[in-house]
């Protein structure tokens, strides 16, 4: 068990993270109250800030698991403060995933918590450190979709419901992509401790390009189809209608104009959730 850090500032929640939480809360209130003139902007800010929060929690889960496993260096690196600016590659962990959400509506995983694996003796602990991030996305997806699978959507404003559905979809895409056993992603990180030293040395040079490889593969129609069918299946398990995700994405891209949601669309979505 890791000893308590003698530096409490290493564990203090960053004002930057708290600021993002405030933006998420305020924009969520705007969407919930249905201020028609700024609903699209509200959805954009709510989803974007919620996505940044989830990215921070993803990286925090890696760091906290590493600390529990024996790597006390994560505290001095600032990983336990939830400050996205303290990650070694803030661009990979925050900026790039945010850009892909804005441009393509996909929750691309990041990754910039550097763990000193030499401090972690057991292989299963090393695997758990890598798995902690995607498992966080899975947990967030379950929490965000709770109103859907608990049949508690009757009194939820439509725009807020669509925003929740879209944000949950981002968590699912991030979890699915990050679980792939591709060098540089968490799926491979969980598998790596069990590989022979020869195989690890062979795959190591490809780690910096793993994320780009996955992104490139998504341009292949067959791969893209399988990926989105997988995401859609998971969302069906969570009882999230695909139409809700689509409307959420349209609201998110407020610069294209807000979607027109007629009564038939709204009733169909409610009926789908209630089945």
PDB file of C-alpha atoms in Angstrom, residues 40-41 44 250-258:
ATOM      1  CA  UNK A  40     -27.719  25.324 -28.562  1.00  0.00           C
ATOM      2  CA  UNK A  41     -24.883  27.273 -26.955  1.00  0.00           C
ATOM      3  CA  UNK A  44     -22.359  22.970 -26.546  1.00  0.00           C
ATOM      4  CA  UNK A 250     -27.213  18.672 -33.812  1.00  0.00           C
ATOM      5  CA  UNK A 251     -27.805  20.869 -30.762  1.00  0.00           C
ATOM      6  CA  UNK A 252     -24.086  20.671 -29.955  1.00  0.00           C
ATOM      7  CA  UNK A 253     -23.231  22.088 -33.391  1.00  0.00           C
ATOM      8  CA  UNK A 254     -25.244  25.222 -32.660  1.00  0.00           C
ATOM      9  CA  UNK A 255     -23.470  27.192 -35.392  1.00  0.00           C
ATOM     10  CA  UNK A 256     -25.420  25.150 -37.957  1.00  0.00           C
ATOM     11  CA  UNK A 257     -28.718  26.176 -36.379  1.00  0.00           C
ATOM     12  CA  UNK A 258     -30.745  24.295 -33.786  1.00  0.00           C
TER      13      UNK A 258
END
